[in-house]
Amino acid sequence: MQLRYSFRLYPNGPQRSALAQAFGCARVVYNDALRAREIARTAGEAFPRIGGLSKLLITEAKKTDDRAWLGEVSAVVLQQSLRDLDTAYRNFFDGLKGKRPRMGAPRFKSRKDNRQAVRFTANARWKITTGGDLSLPKIGVVRVKWSRSLPSVPSTVTVVKDAADRYFASFVVETEPDEMLLGTDAAVGIDLGLTHFAILSDGTKIESPRFLRRAEKKLKREQRRLSRKAKGSGNRARARVKVARAHAQVVDARREFHHQLSTKIIRENQAVAVEDLAVKGLARTRLAKSVHDAGWSAFVAMLEYKAARYGRTFHRIGRFEPTSQVCCVCGAKDGPKPLRVRFWECQECGAVLDRDINAAINVAKAAGLAVSACRAQIRPILVPAQRVEAGTRRDGQPTVVGIPGLQAGERKSSQPGDDEGGRKAVEVSHDALGVLDGIEGLLGDQVLNYARRGTE
């Protein structure tokens, strides 16, 4: 499997200038190639191939006065820029054919984009020095902050500059799946939310950190300072970087939270089930800021790849499963409920359910997982034990567990005004009370009174 490892780079002044030149040259070649293909498309001609574009836009362009500065950077960076454009077009056409999710057509790059990147392959002869630095052609030896060791020798490195003027070295390495974790019988369903970020089927509720909401005061202050600076001035450029760094701190904190929580869940459970949420649709509602602050999609993606990495099972159930409408105790569907309803009572079995825990248990059941006891049942109803063998049937109809003779359809028919259904309900109630009278000496007064209230 392929894994990406990113490490912080600390280039000095001349190295920053060299990287800026590399970013600019790669961007110009990318835009020239995109323009050439758009001209061919408008004229109804076939798209020029990458080999012809390389000869025209790199080799021949270096000989002209307008593009002579392309020779000041590594040629591998320019070649990789053309391959990136070719990949963008391939993904776009595959999306139109339904082979992958649809995405937009390639667009021209700008020097004001939040992210600038160049890629060095093995042909560029980059290397990691014995001192632990990164040696890049025509840039120099750049200091790297290694937070962990690479599992294998990478073939390419991508140097990325983000909006906060931070530099990163990104390595994609081929590695075998990690050593499998110790097996466990635990399985968990996860219901994602806003008040609580995640609710597990075992009853655990994980509070939402709300990183963006907590940082809003600082973000507003820095944004206000930015708006007061004159456009095009150095002060405005420095203020822009401060705003970007404030946002980067929020992003980093959220990512760290997602990593820690996803790793904990994967280590403790053999199987994990989550619901496929319509995040794009929710992001167009009044809850948009809170939805983006939670970062559900990134968290689920981490669960998925970590499950594959450590030999766990990952399930994703459909978004139209009525997890909040079905009782996890008896399976009866009680219908939709507004968000303000956090607890509800099942009309069939009488169990009082926590909306979120009930949904998490139903997520696990929909994925075919055997979860632990239903902790969503807040006020259980004590029902007399069966007097006949479990699983028996009467008149060809399944009986309700605990009260023989009460058929699944009879409870629904016992509505006010329905004499037959009312008589059946009364008969069942008297039958249950008779059983309680027979075991009065065994239960004791306190338990008996509780049982009578539950039956009546």
XYZ file of C-alpha atoms in Angstrom:
456
model
C 0.000 0.000 0.000
C 1.020 3.626 -0.521
C 1.500 5.979 2.415
C 2.278 9.692 2.435
C 4.706 11.167 4.950
C 5.068 14.935 5.322
C 7.894 16.724 7.147
C 8.501 20.386 7.835
C 11.221 22.125 5.803
C 13.176 25.189 6.931
C 14.830 26.754 3.860
C 17.023 29.823 4.286
C 16.702 33.065 2.313
C 18.467 32.022 -0.939
C 16.730 28.648 -0.870
C 13.345 30.347 -0.536
C 14.137 32.425 -3.602
C 15.197 29.333 -5.542
C 12.028 27.512 -4.545
C 9.913 30.510 -5.532
C 11.587 30.451 -8.956
C 10.900 26.718 -9.273
C 7.246 27.240 -8.327
C 6.917 29.990 -10.929
C 8.569 28.058 -13.759
C 6.450 24.956 -13.099
C 3.328 27.119 -13.059
C 4.208 28.803 -16.372
C 4.825 25.482 -18.135
C 1.548 24.113 -16.746
C -0.410 27.134 -17.981
C 1.293 27.069 -21.406
C 0.392 23.402 -21.843
C -3.194 24.017 -20.727
C -3.489 26.910 -23.191
C -2.144 24.767 -26.022
C -4.665 22.016 -25.328
C -7.563 24.472 -25.050
C -6.599 26.018 -28.398
C -6.560 22.547 -29.959
C -9.962 21.733 -28.448
C -11.482 24.970 -29.753
C -10.118 24.266 -33.240
C -11.519 20.731 -33.136
C -8.090 19.143 -33.310
C -6.661 16.271 -31.281
C -5.005 17.093 -27.986
C -1.218 17.460 -28.322
C 0.572 14.662 -26.506
C 2.861 15.171 -23.573
C 5.982 14.405 -25.620
C 5.209 17.134 -28.154
C 4.361 19.604 -25.415
C 7.631 18.850 -23.626
C 9.660 19.540 -26.751
C 7.715 22.681 -27.633
C 7.206 24.274 -24.216
C 10.424 23.262 -22.465
C 13.225 22.333 -24.853
C 12.445 24.881 -27.588
C 11.139 27.524 -25.165
C 14.484 27.661 -23.332
C 16.111 28.890 -26.564
C 13.851 31.946 -26.778
C 14.335 35.221 -24.947
C 10.850 35.098 -23.360
C 11.403 31.704 -21.715
C 15.171 31.551 -21.313
C 14.822 31.592 -17.519
C 13.274 28.101 -17.634
C 16.837 26.774 -17.817
C 17.589 28.078 -14.326
C 15.527 25.370 -12.626
C 15.661 21.583 -12.778
C 14.160 20.173 -15.975
C 12.547 17.366 -13.964
C 10.320 19.904 -12.188
C 9.025 21.152 -15.554
C 8.429 17.619 -16.862
C 6.458 16.723 -13.759
C 4.302 19.812 -14.242
C 3.248 18.489 -17.662
C 2.480 15.084 -16.162
C 0.324 16.755 -13.496
C -1.730 18.428 -16.240
C -2.072 15.118 -18.084
C -3.319 13.475 -14.867
C -5.805 16.307 -14.305
C -7.284 15.823 -17.776
C -7.451 12.049 -17.317
C -9.309 12.419 -14.022
C -11.697 14.915 -15.606
C -12.601 12.590 -18.502
C -12.882 9.565 -16.186
C -15.368 11.545 -14.117
C -17.471 12.228 -17.201
C -17.453 8.494 -18.003
C -18.486 7.558 -14.487
C -15.240 5.793 -13.618
C -14.632 8.094 -10.641
C -16.388 10.988 -8.876
C -16.910 13.947 -11.168
C -14.475 16.821 -10.952
C -13.984 20.065 -12.805
C -11.837 20.635 -15.852
C -8.212 21.755 -15.310
C -7.851 25.482 -14.626
C -5.001 27.944 -14.987
C -2.758 28.323 -11.951
C -2.026 31.649 -10.273
C 0.951 32.862 -8.301
C -1.559 33.888 -5.622
C -2.828 30.334 -5.104
C -2.778 29.137 -1.525
C -0.690 26.103 -2.409
C 2.457 25.954 -4.548
C 4.244 22.666 -5.228
C 7.035 21.098 -7.298
C 7.971 17.434 -7.571
C 11.436 15.900 -7.845
C 11.799 12.337 -9.128
C 14.795 10.011 -8.969
C 16.046 11.467 -12.270
C 16.613 14.780 -10.496
C 19.191 13.109 -8.228
C 17.801 14.455 -5.013
C 18.896 12.703 -1.832
C 18.759 12.657 1.941
C 22.198 13.498 3.268
C 23.987 11.648 6.052
C 23.285 14.602 8.321
C 19.532 14.224 7.792
C 19.054 17.160 5.418
C 17.328 17.154 2.020
C 19.533 17.927 -0.981
C 17.542 19.312 -3.945
C 19.021 20.127 -7.389
C 19.619 23.853 -8.037
C 18.175 24.673 -4.601
C 20.692 23.325 -2.100
C 20.681 21.376 1.127
C 17.488 22.184 3.042
C 17.051 21.512 6.749
C 14.308 19.001 7.595
C 12.500 18.360 10.874
C 12.143 14.558 10.962
C 9.274 13.551 13.238
C 9.536 9.844 12.369
C 11.512 7.546 10.112
C 10.444 6.529 6.617
C 9.459 2.842 6.270
C 11.197 2.548 2.896
C 13.272 4.561 0.457
C 11.018 6.992 -1.473
C 11.466 7.572 -5.198
C 9.962 11.070 -5.360
C 9.635 14.089 -3.098
C 7.169 16.964 -3.435
C 8.053 20.331 -1.927
C 4.913 22.203 -0.891
C 4.426 25.783 0.263
C 1.096 26.558 1.955
C -0.742 29.839 2.505
C 1.003 30.373 5.852
C 4.432 30.427 4.136
C 5.332 27.038 5.590
C 7.345 24.525 3.555
C 6.853 20.768 3.649
C 8.533 17.771 2.044
C 5.983 15.134 1.084
C 7.110 11.559 0.394
C 4.915 8.801 -1.041
C 6.358 5.381 -0.243
C 5.346 1.834 -1.064
C 5.078 -0.292 2.047
C 3.557 -3.509 3.210
C 0.577 -3.390 5.606
C 1.741 -2.936 9.164
C 1.924 -5.765 11.612
C -1.626 -6.792 12.421
C -2.948 -5.717 15.806
C -4.036 -8.275 18.339
C -7.461 -9.638 17.520
C -10.463 -8.567 19.562
C -14.141 -9.396 19.578
C -15.203 -5.764 20.025
C -17.236 -4.074 17.295
C -18.495 -0.513 17.320
C -20.939 1.636 15.421
C -20.311 5.383 15.231
C -22.911 8.124 14.916
C -21.322 11.464 14.030
C -22.841 14.686 15.298
C -22.224 18.325 16.154
C -22.893 18.646 19.898
C -20.969 15.423 20.399
C -18.456 14.741 17.661
C -18.886 10.959 17.860
C -21.261 8.699 19.763
C -20.211 5.056 19.989
C -22.574 2.112 20.227
C -21.174 1.196 23.661
C -22.581 4.449 25.065
C -19.389 6.540 24.898
C -19.935 10.155 23.892
C -16.970 12.191 22.633
C -17.372 15.934 22.926
C -16.803 18.073 19.840
C -13.684 20.257 20.330
C -15.062 22.987 18.005
C -11.629 24.289 17.089
C -12.928 26.939 14.689
C -15.479 28.291 17.161
C -12.841 28.547 19.880
C -10.447 30.418 17.572
C -13.031 32.838 16.156
C -12.008 35.697 18.434
C -8.391 35.552 17.297
C -9.366 35.067 13.662
C -11.649 38.099 13.741
C -8.907 40.235 15.281
C -6.329 39.252 12.667
C -8.821 39.632 9.820
C -9.768 43.105 11.068
C -6.107 44.127 11.097
C -5.702 42.792 7.564
C -8.673 44.802 6.268
C -7.087 48.040 7.522
C -3.849 47.609 5.569
C -3.359 49.276 2.194
C -3.603 46.896 -0.750
C -0.247 46.017 -2.252
C 1.728 47.116 0.793
C 4.223 45.066 2.746
C 2.168 45.445 5.893
C -0.810 43.839 4.165
C 1.327 40.910 3.013
C 2.541 40.316 6.565
C -0.998 40.630 7.937
C -2.217 38.103 5.372
C 0.363 35.597 6.561
C -0.799 36.074 10.168
C -4.386 35.312 9.160
C -3.241 32.227 7.259
C -1.197 31.004 10.222
C -4.167 31.424 12.565
C -6.265 29.266 10.237
C -3.416 26.759 9.908
C -3.342 26.312 13.685
C -7.048 25.407 13.611
C -6.510 22.928 10.787
C -3.539 21.294 12.511
C -5.384 20.940 15.823
C -8.393 19.378 14.103
C -6.205 16.945 12.168
C -4.375 15.909 15.334
C -7.692 15.274 17.090
C -8.909 13.156 14.167
C -5.706 11.117 14.130
C -5.726 10.385 17.854
C -9.403 9.436 17.973
C -9.330 7.291 14.808
C -6.231 5.413 15.998
C -7.828 4.738 19.390
C -11.021 3.382 17.816
C -9.147 1.168 15.349
C -6.896 -0.278 18.046
C -9.774 -1.132 20.385
C -12.241 -2.610 17.877
C -12.055 -5.374 15.306
C -14.884 -3.919 13.187
C -16.005 -0.309 12.773
C -19.182 0.938 11.097
C -20.081 4.521 10.195
C -22.863 6.194 8.256
C -22.256 7.737 4.835
C -23.267 11.340 5.537
C -24.223 13.880 2.861
C -21.644 16.431 3.986
C -21.966 18.605 0.871
C -25.701 18.902 1.391
C -25.364 19.707 5.089
C -22.734 22.328 4.238
C -25.414 24.298 2.358
C -27.619 24.680 5.410
C -27.513 27.007 8.406
C -25.248 24.449 10.102
C -22.519 24.937 7.478
C -19.876 26.397 9.794
C -20.355 23.699 12.410
C -20.301 20.950 9.767
C -17.017 22.199 8.321
C -15.600 22.663 11.813
C -16.309 19.011 12.648
C -14.489 17.613 9.592
C -16.464 14.366 9.327
C -15.146 13.387 5.900
C -11.496 13.597 6.936
C -12.186 11.567 10.073
C -14.011 8.795 8.181
C -11.211 8.672 5.585
C -8.694 8.167 8.397
C -10.773 5.345 9.854
C -10.949 3.652 6.469
C -7.257 3.682 5.628
C -6.166 2.797 9.172
C -8.537 -0.162 9.179
C -6.909 -1.425 5.970
C -3.453 -0.747 7.397
C -3.944 -2.630 10.668
C -6.132 -5.505 9.482
C -9.455 -4.245 10.833
C -12.865 -4.330 9.127
C -14.491 -1.076 8.040
C -18.166 -0.741 7.069
C -19.949 2.239 5.560
C -23.743 2.025 5.553
C -26.097 3.994 3.312
C -27.116 7.499 4.275
C -30.813 6.651 3.920
C -30.806 4.038 6.686
C -33.375 5.198 9.328
C -30.932 4.852 12.219
C -32.633 7.561 14.307
C -36.140 6.216 13.725
C -35.724 2.537 14.639
C -35.743 1.228 18.210
C -32.544 -0.689 18.891
C -34.371 -2.934 21.396
C -37.303 -4.284 19.408
C -36.611 -2.975 15.902
C -39.871 -1.027 15.602
C -39.785 2.025 13.332
C -41.175 5.036 15.178
C -40.927 7.634 12.428
C -38.848 10.806 11.960
C -38.306 13.230 14.816
C -37.059 16.838 14.950
C -33.523 17.493 16.140
C -34.728 18.964 19.422
C -35.950 15.501 20.479
C -32.917 13.906 22.176
C -34.801 11.158 24.053
C -37.847 9.260 22.881
C -39.987 6.360 24.057
C -40.628 3.409 21.805
C -44.364 2.879 21.285
C -43.878 -0.867 20.911
C -41.666 -1.969 23.794
C -41.762 1.167 25.966
C -37.996 1.604 26.161
C -36.786 5.186 26.609
C -33.928 5.702 24.158
C -31.096 8.172 23.823
C -31.366 9.348 20.240
C -27.626 9.358 19.501
C -26.697 6.070 21.195
C -29.693 4.399 19.599
C -28.523 5.607 16.173
C -24.973 4.343 16.797
C -26.277 0.891 17.710
C -28.455 0.818 14.599
C -25.445 1.811 12.487
C -23.600 -1.224 13.804
C -26.598 -3.504 13.246
C -27.093 -2.223 9.704
C -23.474 -3.183 8.988
C -24.109 -6.677 10.359
C -22.025 -6.203 13.504
C -22.841 -7.801 16.841
C -22.534 -4.935 19.321
C -22.589 -4.931 23.093
C -25.764 -4.567 25.186
C -27.996 -1.664 24.251
C -27.091 1.132 26.637
C -29.575 3.429 24.930
C -32.318 1.841 27.034
C -32.652 4.352 29.862
C -35.841 3.098 31.566
C -36.355 -0.616 30.886
C -39.762 -2.226 31.264
C -39.719 -5.346 33.449
C -41.650 -8.096 31.678
C -42.503 -11.550 33.138
C -40.528 -14.480 31.811
C -42.040 -16.792 29.244
C -43.866 -19.865 30.448
C -43.282 -21.762 27.224
C -40.263 -22.583 25.126
C -38.584 -19.601 23.510
C -39.332 -19.142 19.840
C -42.696 -20.941 19.868
C -45.553 -19.650 17.746
C -49.291 -19.437 18.313
C -51.781 -19.502 15.450
C -48.937 -19.151 12.961
C -47.932 -15.714 14.299
C -44.741 -14.786 16.190
C -45.273 -14.003 19.864
C -43.809 -11.027 21.644
C -40.931 -12.075 23.901
C -41.922 -12.233 27.558
C -45.726 -12.368 27.177
C -46.983 -15.523 25.447
C -50.152 -15.057 23.465
C -49.466 -11.424 22.557
C -48.956 -11.407 18.823
C -46.951 -8.841 16.971
C -49.960 -7.463 15.159
C -52.223 -7.340 18.231
C -50.333 -4.577 19.976
C -50.765 -2.263 17.045
C -54.501 -2.971 16.830
C -55.202 -2.118 20.460
C -56.191 1.477 19.835
C -59.001 3.432 21.558
C -62.274 2.552 19.881
C -61.125 -0.886 18.768
C -63.093 -3.262 21.041
C -61.393 -6.458 19.933
C -57.936 -5.003 20.289
C -58.883 -3.526 23.646
C -60.135 -6.884 24.966
C -56.914 -8.595 23.881
C -54.819 -5.966 25.628
C -56.838 -6.361 28.846
C -56.554 -10.136 28.714
C -52.808 -9.918 28.270
C -52.520 -7.453 31.150
C -54.470 -9.741 33.499
C -52.375 -12.693 32.389
C -49.170 -10.842 33.194
C -50.494 -9.763 36.569
C -51.420 -13.366 37.375
C -47.860 -14.425 36.781
C -46.670 -11.668 39.087
C -49.069 -12.779 41.852
C -47.639 -16.274 41.628
C -44.079 -15.136 42.169
C -44.843 -12.497 44.812
C -43.019 -14.344 47.535
C -39.873 -14.577 45.416
C -39.567 -11.036 44.171
C -40.311 -8.959 47.226
C -42.553 -5.943 47.546
C -40.268 -3.323 45.983
C -39.454 -5.258 42.829
C -43.067 -6.406 42.520
C -44.416 -2.872 42.644
C -41.935 -1.838 39.954
C -42.995 -4.800 37.820
C -46.673 -3.948 38.264
C -46.059 -0.359 37.112
C -44.135 -1.582 34.090
C -46.876 -4.025 33.111
C -49.761 -1.670 33.715
